[in-house]
C-alpha positions as semicolon CSV with decimal commas, in nm:
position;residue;x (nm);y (nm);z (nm)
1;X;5,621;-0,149;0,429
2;X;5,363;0,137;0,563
3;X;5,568;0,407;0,319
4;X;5,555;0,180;0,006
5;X;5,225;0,136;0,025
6;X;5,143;0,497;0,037
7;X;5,377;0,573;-0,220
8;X;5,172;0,305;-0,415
9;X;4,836;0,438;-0,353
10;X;4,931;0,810;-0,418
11;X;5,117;0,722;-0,738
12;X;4,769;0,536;-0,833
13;X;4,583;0,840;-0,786
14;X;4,779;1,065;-0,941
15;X;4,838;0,843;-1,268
16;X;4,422;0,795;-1,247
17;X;4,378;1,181;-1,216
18;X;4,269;1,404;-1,485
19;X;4,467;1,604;-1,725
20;X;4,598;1,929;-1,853
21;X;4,683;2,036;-2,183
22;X;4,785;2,369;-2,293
23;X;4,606;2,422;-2,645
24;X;4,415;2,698;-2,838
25;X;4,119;2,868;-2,721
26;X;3,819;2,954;-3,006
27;X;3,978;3,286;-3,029
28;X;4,307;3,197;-3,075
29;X;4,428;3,238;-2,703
30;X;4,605;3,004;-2,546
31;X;4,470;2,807;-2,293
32;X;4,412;2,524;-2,046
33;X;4,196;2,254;-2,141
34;X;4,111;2,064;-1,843
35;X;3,974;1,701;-1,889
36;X;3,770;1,591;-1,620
37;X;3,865;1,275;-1,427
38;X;3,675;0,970;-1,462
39;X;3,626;0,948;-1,100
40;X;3,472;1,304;-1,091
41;X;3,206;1,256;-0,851
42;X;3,037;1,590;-0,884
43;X;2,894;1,775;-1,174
44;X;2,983;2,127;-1,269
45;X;2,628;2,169;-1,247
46;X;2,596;2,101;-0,884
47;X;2,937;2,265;-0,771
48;X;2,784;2,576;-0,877
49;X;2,479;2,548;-0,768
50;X;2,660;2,454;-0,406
51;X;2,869;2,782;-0,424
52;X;2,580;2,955;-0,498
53;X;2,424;2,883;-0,183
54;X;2,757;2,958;-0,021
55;X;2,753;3,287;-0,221
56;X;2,403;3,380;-0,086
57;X;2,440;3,265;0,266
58;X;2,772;3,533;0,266
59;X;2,565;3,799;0,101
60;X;2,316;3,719;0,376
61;X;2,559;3,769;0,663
62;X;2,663;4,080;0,509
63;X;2,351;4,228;0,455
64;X;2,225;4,179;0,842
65;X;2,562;4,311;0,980
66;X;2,470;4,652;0,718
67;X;2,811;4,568;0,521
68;X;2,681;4,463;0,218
69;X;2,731;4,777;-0,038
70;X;2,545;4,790;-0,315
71;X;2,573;5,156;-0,405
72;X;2,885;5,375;-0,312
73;X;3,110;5,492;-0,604
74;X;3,331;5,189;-0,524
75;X;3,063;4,954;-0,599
76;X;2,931;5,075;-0,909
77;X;3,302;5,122;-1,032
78;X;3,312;4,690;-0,921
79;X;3,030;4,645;-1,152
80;X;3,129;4,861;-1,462
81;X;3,436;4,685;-1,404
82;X;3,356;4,330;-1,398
83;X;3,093;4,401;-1,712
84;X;3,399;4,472;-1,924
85;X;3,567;4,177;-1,775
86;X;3,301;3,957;-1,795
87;X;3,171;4,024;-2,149
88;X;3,572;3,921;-2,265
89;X;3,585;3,567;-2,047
90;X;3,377;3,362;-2,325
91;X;3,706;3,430;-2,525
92;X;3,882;3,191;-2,274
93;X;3,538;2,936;-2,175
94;X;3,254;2,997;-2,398
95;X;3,015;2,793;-2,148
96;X;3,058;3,109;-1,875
97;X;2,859;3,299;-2,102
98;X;2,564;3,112;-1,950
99;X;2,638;3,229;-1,591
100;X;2,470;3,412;-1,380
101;X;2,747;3,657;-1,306
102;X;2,737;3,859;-0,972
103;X;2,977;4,090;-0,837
104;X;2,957;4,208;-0,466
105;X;3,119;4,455;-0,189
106;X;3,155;4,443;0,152
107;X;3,247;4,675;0,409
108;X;3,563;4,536;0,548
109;X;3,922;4,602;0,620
110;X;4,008;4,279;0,433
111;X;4,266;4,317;0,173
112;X;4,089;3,985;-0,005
113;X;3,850;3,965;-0,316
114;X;3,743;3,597;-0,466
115;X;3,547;3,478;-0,716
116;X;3,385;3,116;-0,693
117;X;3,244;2,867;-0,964
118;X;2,967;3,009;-1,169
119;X;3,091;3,420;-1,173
120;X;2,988;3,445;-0,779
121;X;3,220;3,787;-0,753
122;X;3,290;3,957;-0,405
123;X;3,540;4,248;-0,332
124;X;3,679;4,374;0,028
125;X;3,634;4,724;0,034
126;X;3,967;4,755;0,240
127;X;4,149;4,626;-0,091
128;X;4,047;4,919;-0,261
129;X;4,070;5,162;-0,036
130;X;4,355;5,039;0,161
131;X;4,602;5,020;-0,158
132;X;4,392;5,296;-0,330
133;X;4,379;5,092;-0,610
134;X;4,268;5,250;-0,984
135;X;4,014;5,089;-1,225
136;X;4,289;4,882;-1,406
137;X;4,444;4,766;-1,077
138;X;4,090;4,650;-0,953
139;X;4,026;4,497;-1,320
140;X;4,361;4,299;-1,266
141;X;4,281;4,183;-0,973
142;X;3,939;4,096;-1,030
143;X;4,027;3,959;-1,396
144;X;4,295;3,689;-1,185
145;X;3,975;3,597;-0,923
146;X;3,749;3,536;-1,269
147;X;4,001;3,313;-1,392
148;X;3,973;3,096;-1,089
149;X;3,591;2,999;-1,188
């Protein structure tokens, strides 16, 4: 009786879900349109604005421990990098041209790189220098974290 009713309440939530649909883009790409649920409890609005904070209170950490790099070769390469990148992602959601992109590196033998809601970027130095990656390895890479905002 305990299994049915599970199997109940999760098909409930996943017929009561949101969407996706494959369609179009405004410049002819194609796409993923995602609908939002009508239980969506939080606004775009405030998710960024929460992984903003998240964002800065990493950037903070970083900073005091003197890992936060803001001006070796590797960062400014980041940056040229994610300019390209970023001035092409309207193609696939026009509203990220409103962001307030950042990209970020930190000193760290972490093979890892992410990029949160809003354009919040941050690269691992050890992904770079670990798998001596070139600029269209780190823009493939970066260009697959970008598509997770």
């Amino acid at each position: 009786m305990k299994k049915s009713l599970l199997v109940c309440a999760m098909s409930a939530a996943v017929l009561l879900t949101g969407c996706e649909t494959v369609n179009t883009t405004s410049g002819g790409v194609v796409g993923v349109d995602r609908k939002q649920s009508m239980f969506s409890m939080v606004s775009s609005a405030e998710v960024n604005q929460s992984y903003a904070q998240s964002y800065q209170q990493t950037l903070g950490e970083a900073s005091s421990q003197g890992v936060l790099d803001k001006t070796s070769a590797n960062a400014k390469r980041l940056q040229v990098i994610a300019n390209r990148l970023i001035a092409q992602a309207p193609t696939f959601r026009p509203d990220c041209a409103q962001w307030k992109w950042e990209v970020n590196l930190i000193k760290s033998d972490e093979l890892n790189a992410n990029c949160g809601p809003g354009g919040k970027i941050i690269f691992y130095s050890g992904l770079i220098e670990k798998l001596k990656l070139t600029d269209d390895e780190i823009a493939a890479v970066m260009g697959h974290e970008i598509a997770h905002a």
